[in-house]
C-alpha positions as a LaTeX table, in Angstrom:
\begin{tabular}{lrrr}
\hline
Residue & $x$ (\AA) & $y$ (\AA) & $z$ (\AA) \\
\hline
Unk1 & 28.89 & $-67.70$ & 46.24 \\
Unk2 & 29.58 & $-71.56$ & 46.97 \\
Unk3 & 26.79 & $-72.13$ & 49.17 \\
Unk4 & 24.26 & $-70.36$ & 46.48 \\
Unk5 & 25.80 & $-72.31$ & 43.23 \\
Unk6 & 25.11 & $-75.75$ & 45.87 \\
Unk7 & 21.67 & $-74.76$ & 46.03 \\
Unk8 & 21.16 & $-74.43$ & 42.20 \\
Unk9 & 23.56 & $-76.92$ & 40.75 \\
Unk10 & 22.50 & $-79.59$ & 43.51 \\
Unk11 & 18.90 & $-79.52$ & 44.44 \\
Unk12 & 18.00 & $-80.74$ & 40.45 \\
Unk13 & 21.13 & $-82.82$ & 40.34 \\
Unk14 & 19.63 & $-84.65$ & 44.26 \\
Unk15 & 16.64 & $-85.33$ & 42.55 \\
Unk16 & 18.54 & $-87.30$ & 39.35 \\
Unk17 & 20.21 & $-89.18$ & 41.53 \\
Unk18 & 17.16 & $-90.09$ & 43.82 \\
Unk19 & 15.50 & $-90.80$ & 40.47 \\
Unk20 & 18.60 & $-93.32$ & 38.74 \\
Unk21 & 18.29 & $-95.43$ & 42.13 \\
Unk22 & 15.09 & $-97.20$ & 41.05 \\
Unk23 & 16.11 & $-97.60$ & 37.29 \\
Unk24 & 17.01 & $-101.07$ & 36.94 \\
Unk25 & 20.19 & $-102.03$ & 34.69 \\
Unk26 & 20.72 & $-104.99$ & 32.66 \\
Unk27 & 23.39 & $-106.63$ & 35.72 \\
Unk28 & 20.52 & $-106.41$ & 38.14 \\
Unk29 & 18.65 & $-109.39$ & 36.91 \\
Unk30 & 14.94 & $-110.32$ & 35.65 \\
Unk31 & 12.33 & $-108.06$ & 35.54 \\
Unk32 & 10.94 & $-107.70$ & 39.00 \\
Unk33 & 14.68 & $-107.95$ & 40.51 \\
Unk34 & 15.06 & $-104.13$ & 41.04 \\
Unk35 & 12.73 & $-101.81$ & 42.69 \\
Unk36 & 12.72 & $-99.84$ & 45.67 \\
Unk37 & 9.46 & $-99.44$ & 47.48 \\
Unk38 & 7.54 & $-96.40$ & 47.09 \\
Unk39 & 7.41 & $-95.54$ & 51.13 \\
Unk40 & 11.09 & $-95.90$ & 51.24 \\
Unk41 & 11.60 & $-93.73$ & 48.16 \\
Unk42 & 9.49 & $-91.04$ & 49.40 \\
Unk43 & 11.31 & $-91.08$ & 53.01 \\
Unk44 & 14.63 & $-90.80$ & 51.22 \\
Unk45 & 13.39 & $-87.85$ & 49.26 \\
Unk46 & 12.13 & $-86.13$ & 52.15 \\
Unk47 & 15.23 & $-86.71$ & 54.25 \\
Unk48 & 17.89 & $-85.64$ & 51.80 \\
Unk49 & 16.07 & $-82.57$ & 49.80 \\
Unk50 & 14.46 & $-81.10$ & 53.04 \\
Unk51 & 15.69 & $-77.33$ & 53.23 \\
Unk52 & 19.35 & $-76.61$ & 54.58 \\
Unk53 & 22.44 & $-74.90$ & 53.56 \\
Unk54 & 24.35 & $-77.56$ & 51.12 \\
Unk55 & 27.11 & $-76.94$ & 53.35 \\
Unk56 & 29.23 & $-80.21$ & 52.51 \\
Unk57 & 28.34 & $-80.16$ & 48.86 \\
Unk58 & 29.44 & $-76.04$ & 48.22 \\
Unk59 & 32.92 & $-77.57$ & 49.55 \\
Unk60 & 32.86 & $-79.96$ & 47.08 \\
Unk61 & 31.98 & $-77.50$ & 44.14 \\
Unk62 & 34.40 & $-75.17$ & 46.41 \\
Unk63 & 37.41 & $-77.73$ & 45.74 \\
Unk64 & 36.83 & $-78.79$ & 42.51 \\
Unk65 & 37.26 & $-75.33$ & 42.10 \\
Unk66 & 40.56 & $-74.67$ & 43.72 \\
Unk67 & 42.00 & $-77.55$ & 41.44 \\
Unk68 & 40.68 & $-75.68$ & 38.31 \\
Unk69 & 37.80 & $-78.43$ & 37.70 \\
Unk70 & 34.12 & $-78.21$ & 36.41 \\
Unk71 & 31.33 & $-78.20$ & 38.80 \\
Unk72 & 29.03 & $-80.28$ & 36.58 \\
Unk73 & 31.95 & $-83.02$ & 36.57 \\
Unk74 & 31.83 & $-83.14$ & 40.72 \\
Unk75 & 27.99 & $-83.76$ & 41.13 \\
Unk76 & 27.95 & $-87.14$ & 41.93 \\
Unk77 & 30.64 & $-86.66$ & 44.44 \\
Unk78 & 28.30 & $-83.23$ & 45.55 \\
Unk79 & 25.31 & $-85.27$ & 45.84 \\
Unk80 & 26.92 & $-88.11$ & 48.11 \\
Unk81 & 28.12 & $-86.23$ & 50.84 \\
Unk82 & 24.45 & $-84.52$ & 50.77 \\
Unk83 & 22.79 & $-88.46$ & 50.92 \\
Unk84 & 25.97 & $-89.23$ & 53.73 \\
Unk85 & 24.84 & $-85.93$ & 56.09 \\
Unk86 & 20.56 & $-86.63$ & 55.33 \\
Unk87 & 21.57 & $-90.01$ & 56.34 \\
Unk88 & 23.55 & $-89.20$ & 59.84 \\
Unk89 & 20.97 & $-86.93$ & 60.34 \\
Unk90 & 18.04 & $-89.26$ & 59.96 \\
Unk91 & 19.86 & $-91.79$ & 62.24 \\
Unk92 & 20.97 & $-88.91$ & 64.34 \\
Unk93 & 17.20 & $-87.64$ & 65.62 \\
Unk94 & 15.85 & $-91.24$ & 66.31 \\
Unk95 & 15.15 & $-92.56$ & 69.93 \\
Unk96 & 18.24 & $-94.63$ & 70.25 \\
Unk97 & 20.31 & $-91.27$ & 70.03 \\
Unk98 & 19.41 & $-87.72$ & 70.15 \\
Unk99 & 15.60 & $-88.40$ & 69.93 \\
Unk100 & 14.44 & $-85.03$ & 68.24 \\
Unk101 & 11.37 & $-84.98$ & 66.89 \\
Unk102 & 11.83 & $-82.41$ & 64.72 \\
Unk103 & 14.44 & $-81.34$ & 61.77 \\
Unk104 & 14.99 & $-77.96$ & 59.83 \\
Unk105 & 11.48 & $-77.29$ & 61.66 \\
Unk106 & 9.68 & $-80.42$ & 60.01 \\
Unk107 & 9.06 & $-83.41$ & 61.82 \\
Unk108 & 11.92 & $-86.10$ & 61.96 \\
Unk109 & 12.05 & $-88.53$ & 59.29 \\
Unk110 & 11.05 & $-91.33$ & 62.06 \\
Unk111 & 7.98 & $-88.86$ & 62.91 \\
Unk112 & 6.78 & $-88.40$ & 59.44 \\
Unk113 & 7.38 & $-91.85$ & 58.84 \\
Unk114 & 7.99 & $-94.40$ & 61.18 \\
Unk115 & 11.43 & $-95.80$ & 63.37 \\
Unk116 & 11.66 & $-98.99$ & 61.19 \\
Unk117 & 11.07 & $-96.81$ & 57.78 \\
Unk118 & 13.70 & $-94.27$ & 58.79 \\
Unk119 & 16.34 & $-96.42$ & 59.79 \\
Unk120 & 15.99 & $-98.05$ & 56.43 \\
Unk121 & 16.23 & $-94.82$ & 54.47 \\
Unk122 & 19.05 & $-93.29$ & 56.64 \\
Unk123 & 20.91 & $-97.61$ & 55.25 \\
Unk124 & 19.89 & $-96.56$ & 51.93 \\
Unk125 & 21.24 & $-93.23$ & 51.78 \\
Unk126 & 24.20 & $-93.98$ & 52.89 \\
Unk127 & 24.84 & $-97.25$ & 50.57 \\
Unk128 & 23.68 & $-95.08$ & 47.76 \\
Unk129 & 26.10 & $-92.39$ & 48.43 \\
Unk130 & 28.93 & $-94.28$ & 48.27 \\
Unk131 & 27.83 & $-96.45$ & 44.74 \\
Unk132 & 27.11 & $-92.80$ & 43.29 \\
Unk133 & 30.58 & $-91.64$ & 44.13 \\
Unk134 & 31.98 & $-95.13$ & 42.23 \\
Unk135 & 29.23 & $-94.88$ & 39.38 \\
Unk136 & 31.13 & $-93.61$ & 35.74 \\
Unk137 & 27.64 & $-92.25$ & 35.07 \\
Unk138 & 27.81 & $-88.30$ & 34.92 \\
Unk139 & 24.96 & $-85.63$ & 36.78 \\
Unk140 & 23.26 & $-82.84$ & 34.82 \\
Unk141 & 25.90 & $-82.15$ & 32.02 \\
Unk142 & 28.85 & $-83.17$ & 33.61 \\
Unk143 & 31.52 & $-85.61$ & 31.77 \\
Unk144 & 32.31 & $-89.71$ & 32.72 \\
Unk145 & 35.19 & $-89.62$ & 35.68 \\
Unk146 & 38.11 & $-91.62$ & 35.23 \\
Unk147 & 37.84 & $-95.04$ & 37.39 \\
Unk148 & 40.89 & $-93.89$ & 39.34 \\
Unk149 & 39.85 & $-91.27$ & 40.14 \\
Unk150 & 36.50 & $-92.86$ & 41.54 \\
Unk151 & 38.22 & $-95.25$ & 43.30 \\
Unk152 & 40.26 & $-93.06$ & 45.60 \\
Unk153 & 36.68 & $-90.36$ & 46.13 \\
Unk154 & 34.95 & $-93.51$ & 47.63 \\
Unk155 & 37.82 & $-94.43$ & 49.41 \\
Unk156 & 38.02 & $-91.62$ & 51.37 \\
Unk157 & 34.28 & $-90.68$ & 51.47 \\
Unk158 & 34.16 & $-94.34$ & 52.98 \\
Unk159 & 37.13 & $-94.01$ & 55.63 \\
Unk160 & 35.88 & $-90.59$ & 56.72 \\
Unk161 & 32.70 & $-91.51$ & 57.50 \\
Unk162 & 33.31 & $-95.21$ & 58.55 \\
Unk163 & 33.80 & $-96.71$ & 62.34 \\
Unk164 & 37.34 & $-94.27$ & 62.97 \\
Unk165 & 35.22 & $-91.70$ & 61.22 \\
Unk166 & 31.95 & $-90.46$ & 61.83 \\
Unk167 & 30.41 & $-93.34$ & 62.79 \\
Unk168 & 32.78 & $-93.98$ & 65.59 \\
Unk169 & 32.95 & $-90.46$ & 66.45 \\
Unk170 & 29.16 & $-90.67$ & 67.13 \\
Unk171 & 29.96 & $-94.09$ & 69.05 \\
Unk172 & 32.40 & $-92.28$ & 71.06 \\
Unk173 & 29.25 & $-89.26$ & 71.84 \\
Unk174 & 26.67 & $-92.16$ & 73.17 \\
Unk175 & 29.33 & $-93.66$ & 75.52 \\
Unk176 & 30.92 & $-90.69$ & 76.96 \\
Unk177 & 28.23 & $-88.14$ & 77.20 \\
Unk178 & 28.37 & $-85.71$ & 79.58 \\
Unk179 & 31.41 & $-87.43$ & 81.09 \\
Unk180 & 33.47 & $-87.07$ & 78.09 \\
Unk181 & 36.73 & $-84.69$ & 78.78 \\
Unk182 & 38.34 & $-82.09$ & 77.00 \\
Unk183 & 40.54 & $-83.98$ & 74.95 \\
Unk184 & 37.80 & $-86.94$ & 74.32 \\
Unk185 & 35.48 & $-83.94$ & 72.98 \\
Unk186 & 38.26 & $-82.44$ & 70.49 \\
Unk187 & 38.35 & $-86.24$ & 69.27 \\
Unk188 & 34.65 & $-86.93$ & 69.07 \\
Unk189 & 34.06 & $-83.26$ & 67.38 \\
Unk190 & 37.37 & $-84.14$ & 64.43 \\
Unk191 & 35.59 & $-87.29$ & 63.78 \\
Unk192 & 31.67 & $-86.32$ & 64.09 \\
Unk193 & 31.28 & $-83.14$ & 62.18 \\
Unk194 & 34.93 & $-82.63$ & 61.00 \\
Unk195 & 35.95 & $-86.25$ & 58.78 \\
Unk196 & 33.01 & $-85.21$ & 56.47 \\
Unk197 & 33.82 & $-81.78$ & 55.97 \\
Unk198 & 37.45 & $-82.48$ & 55.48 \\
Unk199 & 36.47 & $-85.32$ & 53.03 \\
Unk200 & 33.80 & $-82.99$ & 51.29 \\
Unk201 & 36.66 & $-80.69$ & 49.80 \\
Unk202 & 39.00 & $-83.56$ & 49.30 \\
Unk203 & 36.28 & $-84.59$ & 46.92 \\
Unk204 & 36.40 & $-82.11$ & 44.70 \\
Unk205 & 40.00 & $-82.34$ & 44.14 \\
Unk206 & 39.96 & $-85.82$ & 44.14 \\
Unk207 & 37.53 & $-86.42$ & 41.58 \\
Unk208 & 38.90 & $-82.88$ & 39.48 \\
Unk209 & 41.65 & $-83.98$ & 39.57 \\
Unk210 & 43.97 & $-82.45$ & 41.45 \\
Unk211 & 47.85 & $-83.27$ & 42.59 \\
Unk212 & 48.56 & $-85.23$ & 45.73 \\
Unk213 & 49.79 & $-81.74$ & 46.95 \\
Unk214 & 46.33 & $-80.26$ & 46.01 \\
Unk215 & 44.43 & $-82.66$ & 47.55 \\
Unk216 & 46.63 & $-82.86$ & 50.90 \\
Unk217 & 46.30 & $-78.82$ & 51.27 \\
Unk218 & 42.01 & $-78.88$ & 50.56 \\
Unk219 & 41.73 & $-82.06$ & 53.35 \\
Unk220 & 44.13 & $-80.08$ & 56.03 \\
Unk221 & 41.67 & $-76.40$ & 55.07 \\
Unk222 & 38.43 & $-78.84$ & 55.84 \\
Unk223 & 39.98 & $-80.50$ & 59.31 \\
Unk224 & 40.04 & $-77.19$ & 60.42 \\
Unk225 & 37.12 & $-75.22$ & 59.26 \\
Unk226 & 35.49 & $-78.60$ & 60.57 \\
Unk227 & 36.31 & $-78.35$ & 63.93 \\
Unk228 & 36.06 & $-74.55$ & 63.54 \\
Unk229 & 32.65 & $-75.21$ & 62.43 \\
Unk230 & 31.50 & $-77.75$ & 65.73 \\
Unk231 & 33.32 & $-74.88$ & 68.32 \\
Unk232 & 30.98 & $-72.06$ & 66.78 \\
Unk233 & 28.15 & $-74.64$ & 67.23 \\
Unk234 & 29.77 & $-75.33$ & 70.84 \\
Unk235 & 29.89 & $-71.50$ & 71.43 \\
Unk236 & 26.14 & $-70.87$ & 70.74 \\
Unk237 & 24.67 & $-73.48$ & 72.21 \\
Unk238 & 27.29 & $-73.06$ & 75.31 \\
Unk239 & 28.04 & $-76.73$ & 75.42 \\
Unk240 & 31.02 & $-79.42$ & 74.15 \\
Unk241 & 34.19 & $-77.96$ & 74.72 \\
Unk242 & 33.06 & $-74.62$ & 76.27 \\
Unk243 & 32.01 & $-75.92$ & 79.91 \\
Unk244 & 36.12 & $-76.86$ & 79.82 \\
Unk245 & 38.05 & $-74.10$ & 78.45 \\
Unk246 & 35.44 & $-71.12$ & 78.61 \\
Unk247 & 33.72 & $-69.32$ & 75.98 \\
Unk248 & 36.57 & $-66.82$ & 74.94 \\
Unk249 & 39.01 & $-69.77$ & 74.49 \\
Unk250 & 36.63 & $-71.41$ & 72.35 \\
Unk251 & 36.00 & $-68.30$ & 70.40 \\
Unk252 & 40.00 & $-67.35$ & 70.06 \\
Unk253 & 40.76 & $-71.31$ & 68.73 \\
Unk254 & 37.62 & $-71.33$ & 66.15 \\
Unk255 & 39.01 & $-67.76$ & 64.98 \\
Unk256 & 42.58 & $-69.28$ & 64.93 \\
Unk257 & 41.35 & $-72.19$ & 62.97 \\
Unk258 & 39.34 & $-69.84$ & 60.27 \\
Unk259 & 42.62 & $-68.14$ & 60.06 \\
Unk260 & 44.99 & $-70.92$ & 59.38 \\
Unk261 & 42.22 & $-73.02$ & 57.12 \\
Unk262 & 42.22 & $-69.64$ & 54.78 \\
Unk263 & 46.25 & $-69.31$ & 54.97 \\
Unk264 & 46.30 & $-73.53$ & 53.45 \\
Unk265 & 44.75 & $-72.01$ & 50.07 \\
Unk266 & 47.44 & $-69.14$ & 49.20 \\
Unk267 & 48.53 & $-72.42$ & 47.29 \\
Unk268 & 45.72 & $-72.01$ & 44.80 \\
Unk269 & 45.85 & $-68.29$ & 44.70 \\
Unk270 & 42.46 & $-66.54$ & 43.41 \\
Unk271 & 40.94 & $-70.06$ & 42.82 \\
Unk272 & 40.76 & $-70.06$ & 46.51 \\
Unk273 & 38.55 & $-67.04$ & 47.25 \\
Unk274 & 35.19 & $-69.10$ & 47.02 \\
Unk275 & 36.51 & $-71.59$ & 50.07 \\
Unk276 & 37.65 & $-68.81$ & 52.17 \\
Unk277 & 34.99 & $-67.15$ & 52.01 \\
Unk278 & 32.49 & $-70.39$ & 53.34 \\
Unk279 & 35.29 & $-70.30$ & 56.12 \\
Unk280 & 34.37 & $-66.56$ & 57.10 \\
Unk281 & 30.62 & $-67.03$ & 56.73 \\
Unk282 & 31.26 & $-70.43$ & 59.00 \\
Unk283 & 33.05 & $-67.73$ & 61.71 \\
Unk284 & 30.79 & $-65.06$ & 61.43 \\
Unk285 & 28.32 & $-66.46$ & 63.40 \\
Unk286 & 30.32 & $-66.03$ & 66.98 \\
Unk287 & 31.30 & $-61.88$ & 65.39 \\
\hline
\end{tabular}
């Protein structure tokens, strides 16, 4: 349900945003002032609307839900984490770090383009991300968020993704490698895959506006479907974590995690049902 409504709410509502980045405003200055080139346009298009599941934005739509919000309303906060993953991603397959040359079976942004140009666009996306989650500007038909509100979503976009977030969890992956242990790995997985998808559903109840409570229960529900979500990954590619405590372990704690994420939204009652059901579909790859 959540990751079907992603695809049709945010694909059109990526493109508006892609689109508003090159409109100039009145504060930007003199004619001429504002503009973004047309090869880094196109290589920011073609990182962040390539295909994929809209993982990280359905749990945005998924806890703007839970808090009784409209989905229109959490676009912009939909759309960044969307820019914030392209981006990692982008930076993710050049030379310097995993050097993949390919992505979702199309060549790498720095293959289609070039190192210098992808770099740039995986700097843009993310900058972008975070001014779209502070912008009072709505997506599609969705209403002007309070600047409170906006305040604390790029807040914790920013610290969850920042150097104790997934930056430095990525930091953390280049240093260690294969000599990483156990415990380093759990930290490097919470940090590299998990601080976004924890923030993701905090997002929707941020910007819905939810309670403290609300918000608290959605982040602790994404921490663990997040590392739930990097053990399954462990598990099938028989890497991480599973060299150290054996496939069955790592199998037992992502079905553990599943399990308690879905138990955090009894809170929300039926409003829930769309996040716990991600969560399943997340564990259902190792069943």
């Amino acid at each position: 349900m959540l990751l079907d409504l992603a695809q049709a709410r945010v694909e059109p509502a990526l493109i508006e945003a892609l689109e508003r980045i090159g409109a100039p405003l009145p504060a930007d200055g003199p004619a001429g002032a504002h503009a973004v080139p047309a090869r880094l346009a196109e290589a920011m298009k073609y990182a962040v609307t390539s295909p994929g599941k809209r993982l990280r934005p359905a749990l945005v739509l998924g806890g703007a839900h839970a808090v009784g919000a409209e989905v229109d309303d959490v676009l912009p906060a939909a759309c960044a984490v969307e820019m914030v993953h392209a981006y990692s991603l982008v930076h993710d397959d050049l030379p310097a770090l995993d050097d993949d040359d390919t992505r979702r079976g199309l060549p790498a942004c720095h293959k289609k383009f070039d190192e210098a140009t992808a770099l740039l666009a995986g700097d843009a996306l993310l900058t972008e991300a975070l001014a779209l989650v502070a912008d009072p500007r709505p997506l599609a038909a969705g209403r002007p968020i309070d600047a409170a509100r906006r305040a604390a979503a790029t807040t914790e976009l920013a610290r969850a993704i920042g150097a104790a977030g997934m930056v430095g969890g990525q930091q953390d992956d280049v240093t260690l490698g294969e000599d990483a242990t156990r415990t380093q790995l759990y930290t490097i997985h919470r940090r590299k895959t998990g601080r976004l998808i924890a923030a993701s559903v905090a997002l929707g109840a941020i910007v819905g506006g939810g309670s403290d409570e609300d918000i608290a229960a959605l982040r602790a529900f994404g921490a663990d479907i997040g590392l739930a979500f990097q053990l399954v990954d462990d598990i099938l590619d028989a890497d991480g974590v599973v060299p150290h405590v054996g496939n069955d372990a790592a199998r037992q704690e992502a079905v553990e995690l599943t399990v308690r994420a879905t138990e955090r939204l009894q809170r929300f009652e039926g409003r829930g049902a769309p996040l716990a059901e991600v969560a399943e579909q997340m564990a259902e790859r190792i069943r």
